[in-house]
Amino acid sequence: MDTIIPPPPPLIEARGLRFEVGGSAGRVNILKGVDLTVREGEAVGVVGPSGSGKTSLLMLLAGLERPTAGTLRVAGRDLTALDEDALARFRREEVGIVFQAFHLVPTMTALENVAIPLEFSGDEHAFARAEAALRAVGLGHRLAHYPGQLSGGEQQRVAVARAFVALPRLILADEPTGNLDRATGQAVMDLLFDLRAKYGTTLILITHDPALAARCERQVHVADGMIERDTALAPA
Ligand SMILES: Nc1ncnc2c1ncn2[C@@H]1O[C@H](COP(=O)(O)OP(=O)(O)OP(=O)(O)O)[C@@H](O)[C@H]1O
Ligand SMILES: [Mg+2]
């Protein structure tokens, strides 16, 4: 009898994802039924107008927010079923995030910013690995600098090193070059794509720049809380 090896399950599988928030302004219906499947190793550019729900979708995929309805499996876990501790473990083990505004801890050096999250997850070699990650992004000479002593591009490279240091299966990037000039942004983006190619990491990249989105083999267009279009392209 032939042995049939089933294909690996997708890294991300979202069905009917809805996200509503309530507040003084009343209920806001942010995501209105998103279906999304992403295979391991894919690079997906997420584009769409301001306010369409891109960052909200990223927050759900990262386990930083919980969907109001729908199912969401990421890296083999049903995120809707996890308690806060399990969600925190999921984020540490499976996800690296790069935000537009860098989000480094201002009172920690570059080295500490990269090492401390690793140390939290019990890695005895956290500082050595963090140093190697910073060297890999060209910041071996800036280990003891605080974020306030680094340029924007350097801060974002620290954030990229932090995102990759635990070798997560998924990198989520939300306009990672939005606060950088064109040349610096290009260098950060090259770094992101180089590391992703090296480690085979799945990448979800939110961007307003069509040229950046075109570096991904697939583009998802979000409009008014829904996926309006999902197109595969040959990578640039
Ligand atoms: N906590 C919140 N409370 C109320 N409304 C919110 C909240 N967070 C987001 N929204 C609204 O949800 C919509 C989607 O926001 P989101 O940040 O996901 O958009 P986006 O596509 O990332 O936009 P941009 O391109 O400007 O970053 C917006 O209209 C926003 O005002
Ligand atoms: Mg956004």
mmCIF file of C-alpha atoms and ligand atoms in Angstrom:
data_model
loop_
_atom_site.group_PDB
_atom_site.id
_atom_site.type_symbol
_atom_site.label_atom_id
_atom_site.label_comp_id
_atom_site.label_asym_id
_atom_site.label_seq_id
_atom_site.Cartn_x
_atom_site.Cartn_y
_atom_site.Cartn_z
ATOM 1 C CA MET A 1 0.000 0.000 0.000
ATOM 2 C CA ASP A 2 1.312 3.434 -0.867
ATOM 3 C CA THR A 3 2.064 5.748 1.971
ATOM 4 C CA ILE A 4 0.408 9.070 1.360
ATOM 5 C CA ILE A 5 2.162 11.923 3.098
ATOM 6 C CA PRO A 6 -0.322 14.741 3.542
ATOM 7 C CA PRO A 7 0.894 18.244 2.665
ATOM 8 C CA PRO A 8 1.895 20.324 5.684
ATOM 9 C CA PRO A 9 -0.971 22.362 7.093
ATOM 10 C CA PRO A 10 -0.806 26.076 6.277
ATOM 11 C CA LEU A 11 1.049 28.283 8.729
ATOM 12 C CA ILE A 12 -1.925 30.650 8.913
ATOM 13 C CA GLU A 13 -5.538 29.670 8.461
ATOM 14 C CA ALA A 14 -8.179 32.301 9.193
ATOM 15 C CA ARG A 15 -11.872 31.756 8.514
ATOM 16 C CA GLY A 16 -14.634 34.307 8.939
ATOM 17 C CA LEU A 17 -12.445 36.468 11.111
ATOM 18 C CA ARG A 18 -14.325 39.370 12.648
ATOM 19 C CA PHE A 19 -12.934 42.044 14.918
ATOM 20 C CA GLU A 20 -15.124 44.592 16.658
ATOM 21 C CA VAL A 21 -14.176 46.991 19.379
ATOM 22 C CA GLY A 22 -16.459 48.947 21.680
ATOM 23 C CA GLY A 23 -15.711 52.267 23.271
ATOM 24 C CA SER A 24 -16.987 55.765 23.929
ATOM 25 C CA ALA A 25 -17.380 56.172 20.156
ATOM 26 C CA GLY A 26 -19.686 53.134 20.019
ATOM 27 C CA ARG A 27 -18.981 49.762 18.451
ATOM 28 C CA VAL A 28 -16.608 49.756 15.519
ATOM 29 C CA ASN A 29 -16.719 46.890 13.086
ATOM 30 C CA ILE A 30 -13.099 46.678 11.995
ATOM 31 C CA LEU A 31 -12.767 43.278 10.316
ATOM 32 C CA LYS A 32 -15.887 41.884 8.721
ATOM 33 C CA GLY A 33 -15.145 38.291 7.829
ATOM 34 C CA VAL A 34 -11.596 37.690 6.674
ATOM 35 C CA ASP A 35 -10.578 34.355 5.139
ATOM 36 C CA LEU A 36 -6.842 33.961 4.692
ATOM 37 C CA THR A 37 -4.573 30.973 4.162
ATOM 38 C CA VAL A 38 -0.800 31.428 4.142
ATOM 39 C CA ARG A 39 1.610 28.568 3.474
ATOM 40 C CA GLU A 40 4.872 28.184 5.342
ATOM 41 C CA GLY A 41 7.612 30.214 3.649
ATOM 42 C CA GLU A 42 5.329 32.565 1.704
ATOM 43 C CA ALA A 43 5.906 36.319 1.574
ATOM 44 C CA VAL A 44 2.623 38.214 1.528
ATOM 45 C CA GLY A 45 2.360 41.964 0.998
ATOM 46 C CA VAL A 46 -0.729 43.492 2.616
ATOM 47 C CA VAL A 47 -1.909 46.704 1.022
ATOM 48 C CA GLY A 48 -5.033 48.855 1.253
ATOM 49 C CA PRO A 49 -6.284 52.286 2.246
ATOM 50 C CA SER A 50 -5.631 53.854 5.608
ATOM 51 C CA GLY A 51 -8.193 52.596 8.112
ATOM 52 C CA SER A 52 -9.044 49.467 6.113
ATOM 53 C CA GLY A 53 -7.972 47.114 8.923
ATOM 54 C CA LYS A 54 -4.433 46.012 8.029
ATOM 55 C CA THR A 55 -2.856 46.655 11.430
ATOM 56 C CA SER A 56 -5.871 45.120 13.170
ATOM 57 C CA LEU A 57 -5.418 41.951 11.118
ATOM 58 C CA LEU A 58 -1.741 41.847 12.076
ATOM 59 C CA MET A 59 -2.631 42.214 15.773
ATOM 60 C CA LEU A 60 -4.932 39.188 15.509
ATOM 61 C CA LEU A 61 -2.313 37.095 13.670
ATOM 62 C CA ALA A 62 0.250 38.036 16.332
ATOM 63 C CA GLY A 63 -2.036 36.977 19.167
ATOM 64 C CA LEU A 64 -1.972 40.531 20.515
ATOM 65 C CA GLU A 65 -5.733 40.910 20.044
ATOM 66 C CA ARG A 66 -8.469 38.301 20.043
ATOM 67 C CA PRO A 67 -10.984 37.968 17.210
ATOM 68 C CA THR A 68 -14.631 38.666 18.009
ATOM 69 C CA ALA A 69 -15.695 35.725 15.825
ATOM 70 C CA GLY A 70 -14.217 33.254 13.393
ATOM 71 C CA THR A 71 -11.437 30.701 13.589
ATOM 72 C CA LEU A 72 -7.724 31.389 13.551
ATOM 73 C CA ARG A 73 -4.965 28.796 13.454
ATOM 74 C CA VAL A 74 -1.350 29.949 13.369
ATOM 75 C CA ALA A 75 1.664 27.626 13.537
ATOM 76 C CA GLY A 76 -0.476 24.685 14.582
ATOM 77 C CA ARG A 77 -2.289 26.473 17.383
ATOM 78 C CA ASP A 78 -5.917 27.496 17.647
ATOM 79 C CA LEU A 79 -5.354 31.051 18.877
ATOM 80 C CA THR A 80 -8.966 31.477 19.976
ATOM 81 C CA ALA A 81 -8.554 28.605 22.446
ATOM 82 C CA LEU A 82 -5.340 29.777 24.128
ATOM 83 C CA ASP A 83 -5.275 31.448 27.538
ATOM 84 C CA GLU A 84 -3.071 34.501 28.119
ATOM 85 C CA ASP A 85 -0.012 32.463 29.179
ATOM 86 C CA ALA A 86 -0.245 30.188 26.161
ATOM 87 C CA LEU A 87 -0.722 33.209 23.885
ATOM 88 C CA ALA A 88 2.398 34.832 25.350
ATOM 89 C CA ARG A 89 4.328 31.609 24.739
ATOM 90 C CA PHE A 90 2.984 31.474 21.171
ATOM 91 C CA ARG A 91 4.245 35.021 20.562
ATOM 92 C CA ARG A 92 7.679 34.292 22.008
ATOM 93 C CA GLU A 93 8.181 31.048 20.120
ATOM 94 C CA GLU A 94 6.515 31.584 16.763
ATOM 95 C CA VAL A 95 6.264 35.292 15.938
ATOM 96 C CA GLY A 96 8.616 38.209 15.371
ATOM 97 C CA ILE A 97 7.112 41.658 14.891
ATOM 98 C CA VAL A 98 8.599 44.802 13.378
ATOM 99 C CA PHE A 99 6.564 47.975 13.860
ATOM 100 C CA GLN A 100 6.787 51.301 12.071
ATOM 101 C CA ALA A 101 7.803 53.091 15.277
ATOM 102 C CA PHE A 102 10.510 50.546 16.232
ATOM 103 C CA HIS A 103 9.058 49.865 19.746
ATOM 104 C CA LEU A 104 12.397 49.363 21.483
ATOM 105 C CA VAL A 105 12.638 49.675 25.255
ATOM 106 C CA PRO A 106 14.335 53.074 25.765
ATOM 107 C CA THR A 107 16.025 52.121 29.061
ATOM 108 C CA MET A 108 17.718 49.045 27.598
ATOM 109 C CA THR A 109 20.774 48.904 25.355
ATOM 110 C CA ALA A 110 20.559 47.483 21.843
ATOM 111 C CA LEU A 111 21.981 44.213 23.172
ATOM 112 C CA GLU A 112 19.495 44.039 26.042
ATOM 113 C CA ASN A 113 16.563 44.847 23.729
ATOM 114 C CA VAL A 114 17.383 41.770 21.662
ATOM 115 C CA ALA A 115 18.540 39.483 24.492
ATOM 116 C CA ILE A 116 15.955 40.067 27.216
ATOM 117 C CA PRO A 117 12.957 38.520 25.387
ATOM 118 C CA LEU A 118 15.125 35.456 24.641
ATOM 119 C CA GLU A 119 16.199 35.231 28.246
ATOM 120 C CA PHE A 120 12.525 35.343 29.242
ATOM 121 C CA SER A 121 11.957 32.191 27.238
ATOM 122 C CA GLY A 122 14.718 30.474 29.191
ATOM 123 C CA ASP A 123 17.546 30.665 26.664
ATOM 124 C CA GLU A 124 20.873 30.469 28.564
ATOM 125 C CA HIS A 125 22.733 31.769 25.545
ATOM 126 C CA ALA A 126 20.453 34.787 25.107
ATOM 127 C CA PHE A 127 23.217 37.401 25.181
ATOM 128 C CA ALA A 128 25.549 35.516 22.838
ATOM 129 C CA ARG A 129 22.746 34.938 20.358
ATOM 130 C CA ALA A 130 21.596 38.544 20.604
ATOM 131 C CA GLU A 131 25.124 39.749 19.925
ATOM 132 C CA ALA A 132 25.369 37.486 16.866
ATOM 133 C CA ALA A 133 21.995 38.773 15.625
ATOM 134 C CA LEU A 134 23.112 42.383 16.025
ATOM 135 C CA ARG A 135 26.358 41.657 14.198
ATOM 136 C CA ALA A 136 24.324 40.076 11.406
ATOM 137 C CA VAL A 137 22.396 43.340 10.937
ATOM 138 C CA GLY A 138 25.630 45.358 10.934
ATOM 139 C CA LEU A 139 25.372 46.681 14.498
ATOM 140 C CA GLY A 140 28.250 44.894 16.182
ATOM 141 C CA HIS A 141 29.700 48.305 17.046
ATOM 142 C CA ARG A 142 26.503 49.575 18.684
ATOM 143 C CA LEU A 143 25.739 46.873 21.277
ATOM 144 C CA ALA A 144 25.889 49.166 24.305
ATOM 145 C CA HIS A 145 23.999 52.058 22.729
ATOM 146 C CA TYR A 146 20.540 52.996 23.982
ATOM 147 C CA PRO A 147 17.779 53.535 21.400
ATOM 148 C CA GLY A 148 18.032 57.302 21.912
ATOM 149 C CA GLN A 149 21.678 57.098 20.859
ATOM 150 C CA LEU A 150 20.865 55.284 17.602
ATOM 151 C CA SER A 151 19.632 56.607 14.262
ATOM 152 C CA GLY A 152 16.163 55.591 13.049
ATOM 153 C CA GLY A 153 17.630 53.081 10.621
ATOM 154 C CA GLU A 154 19.832 51.609 13.339
ATOM 155 C CA GLN A 155 16.875 51.344 15.721
ATOM 156 C CA GLN A 156 14.893 49.511 13.077
ATOM 157 C CA ARG A 157 17.821 47.135 12.492
ATOM 158 C CA VAL A 158 17.804 46.383 16.231
ATOM 159 C CA ALA A 159 14.079 45.670 15.917
ATOM 160 C CA VAL A 160 14.755 43.358 12.951
ATOM 161 C CA ALA A 161 17.461 41.535 14.938
ATOM 162 C CA ARG A 162 15.022 41.162 17.844
ATOM 163 C CA ALA A 163 12.296 39.842 15.530
ATOM 164 C CA PHE A 164 14.546 37.155 14.038
ATOM 165 C CA VAL A 165 16.714 36.187 17.009
ATOM 166 C CA ALA A 166 14.459 33.376 18.261
ATOM 167 C CA LEU A 167 14.085 32.090 14.671
ATOM 168 C CA PRO A 168 10.283 32.356 14.636
ATOM 169 C CA ARG A 169 8.307 30.766 11.812
ATOM 170 C CA LEU A 170 6.377 33.991 11.192
ATOM 171 C CA ILE A 171 7.554 37.587 10.835
ATOM 172 C CA LEU A 172 4.905 40.304 10.879
ATOM 173 C CA ALA A 173 6.036 43.736 9.709
ATOM 174 C CA ASP A 174 3.776 46.808 9.821
ATOM 175 C CA GLU A 175 5.149 49.567 7.576
ATOM 176 C CA PRO A 176 8.665 48.867 8.871
ATOM 177 C CA THR A 177 10.176 51.587 6.682
ATOM 178 C CA GLY A 178 7.444 54.181 7.226
ATOM 179 C CA ASN A 179 9.625 56.319 9.510
ATOM 180 C CA LEU A 180 12.820 56.024 7.472
ATOM 181 C CA ASP A 181 14.208 57.881 4.479
ATOM 182 C CA ARG A 182 14.185 56.032 1.184
ATOM 183 C CA ALA A 183 17.791 54.757 1.192
ATOM 184 C CA THR A 184 17.676 53.686 4.850
ATOM 185 C CA GLY A 185 14.296 52.062 4.314
ATOM 186 C CA GLN A 186 15.671 50.181 1.357
ATOM 187 C CA ALA A 187 18.586 48.869 3.455
ATOM 188 C CA VAL A 188 16.230 47.708 6.236
ATOM 189 C CA MET A 189 13.978 46.039 3.684
ATOM 190 C CA ASP A 190 16.932 44.266 2.029
ATOM 191 C CA LEU A 191 17.899 42.981 5.449
ATOM 192 C CA LEU A 192 14.379 41.735 6.165
ATOM 193 C CA PHE A 193 14.215 39.870 2.845
ATOM 194 C CA ASP A 194 17.755 38.483 3.198
ATOM 195 C CA LEU A 195 17.037 37.075 6.659
ATOM 196 C CA ARG A 196 13.725 35.676 5.530
ATOM 197 C CA ALA A 197 15.412 33.933 2.577
ATOM 198 C CA LYS A 198 18.165 32.593 4.834
ATOM 199 C CA TYR A 199 15.778 31.096 7.387
ATOM 200 C CA GLY A 200 12.783 30.329 5.154
ATOM 201 C CA THR A 201 10.595 32.496 7.386
ATOM 202 C CA THR A 202 7.028 33.310 6.429
ATOM 203 C CA LEU A 203 6.590 37.070 6.060
ATOM 204 C CA ILE A 204 3.500 39.247 6.270
ATOM 205 C CA LEU A 205 4.467 42.761 5.225
ATOM 206 C CA ILE A 206 2.046 45.662 5.519
ATOM 207 C CA THR A 207 3.078 48.527 3.301
ATOM 208 C CA HIS A 208 1.732 51.564 1.476
ATOM 209 C CA ASP A 209 4.580 51.311 -1.029
ATOM 210 C CA PRO A 210 3.585 49.293 -4.120
ATOM 211 C CA ALA A 211 7.276 48.693 -4.958
ATOM 212 C CA LEU A 212 7.795 47.045 -1.570
ATOM 213 C CA ALA A 213 4.627 44.991 -1.842
ATOM 214 C CA ALA A 214 5.872 43.849 -5.259
ATOM 215 C CA ARG A 215 8.878 42.222 -3.586
ATOM 216 C CA CYS A 216 6.412 39.716 -2.109
ATOM 217 C CA GLU A 217 5.223 36.830 -4.247
ATOM 218 C CA ARG A 218 1.644 37.472 -3.211
ATOM 219 C CA GLN A 219 -0.403 40.572 -2.450
ATOM 220 C CA VAL A 220 -3.497 40.787 -0.323
ATOM 221 C CA HIS A 221 -5.630 43.900 -0.782
ATOM 222 C CA VAL A 222 -7.648 44.878 2.271
ATOM 223 C CA ALA A 223 -10.579 47.253 1.873
ATOM 224 C CA ASP A 224 -13.133 48.201 4.503
ATOM 225 C CA GLY A 225 -12.370 45.269 6.775
ATOM 226 C CA MET A 226 -12.428 42.627 4.058
ATOM 227 C CA ILE A 227 -9.947 41.012 1.707
ATOM 228 C CA GLU A 228 -10.936 42.513 -1.582
ATOM 229 C CA ARG A 229 -8.305 40.863 -3.754
ATOM 230 C CA ASP A 230 -5.591 38.246 -3.340
ATOM 231 C CA THR A 231 -3.090 38.103 -6.192
ATOM 232 C CA ALA A 232 -0.005 36.012 -6.744
ATOM 233 C CA LEU A 233 2.835 37.615 -8.638
ATOM 234 C CA ALA A 234 6.257 36.593 -9.730
ATOM 235 C CA PRO A 235 8.659 38.039 -7.129
ATOM 236 C CA ALA A 236 10.465 41.174 -8.286
HETATM 237 N N1 LIG B 1 -9.088 50.455 19.548
HETATM 238 C C1 LIG B 1 -9.839 50.958 18.587
HETATM 239 N N2 LIG B 1 -11.026 51.528 18.892
HETATM 240 C C2 LIG B 1 -11.832 52.018 17.924
HETATM 241 N N3 LIG B 1 -11.546 51.989 16.606
HETATM 242 C C3 LIG B 1 -10.376 51.437 16.250
HETATM 243 C C4 LIG B 1 -9.470 50.889 17.206
HETATM 244 N N4 LIG B 1 -8.395 50.401 16.537
HETATM 245 C C5 LIG B 1 -8.631 50.637 15.233
HETATM 246 N N5 LIG B 1 -9.825 51.265 15.060
HETATM 247 C C6 LIG B 1 -10.404 51.650 13.755
HETATM 248 O O1 LIG B 1 -10.376 50.506 12.931
HETATM 249 C C7 LIG B 1 -10.091 50.862 11.582
HETATM 250 C C8 LIG B 1 -8.917 50.038 11.091
HETATM 251 O O2 LIG B 1 -7.733 50.429 11.772
HETATM 252 P P1 LIG B 1 -6.313 49.834 11.383
HETATM 253 O O3 LIG B 1 -5.322 50.457 12.280
HETATM 254 O O4 LIG B 1 -6.399 48.358 11.371
HETATM 255 O O5 LIG B 1 -6.152 50.371 9.876
HETATM 256 P P2 LIG B 1 -4.925 50.292 8.876
HETATM 257 O O6 LIG B 1 -5.424 49.645 7.635
HETATM 258 O O7 LIG B 1 -3.765 49.698 9.548
HETATM 259 O O8 LIG B 1 -4.659 51.835 8.566
HETATM 260 P P3 LIG B 1 -3.265 52.623 8.286
HETATM 261 O O9 LIG B 1 -2.893 52.301 6.867
HETATM 262 O O10 LIG B 1 -3.644 54.064 8.441
HETATM 263 O O11 LIG B 1 -2.269 52.174 9.296
HETATM 264 C C9 LIG B 1 -9.837 52.362 11.598
HETATM 265 O O12 LIG B 1 -10.992 52.991 11.105
HETATM 266 C C10 LIG B 1 -9.604 52.681 13.043
HETATM 267 O O13 LIG B 1 -10.052 53.968 13.336
HETATM 268 MG MG MG B 2 -1.893 50.420 10.130
#
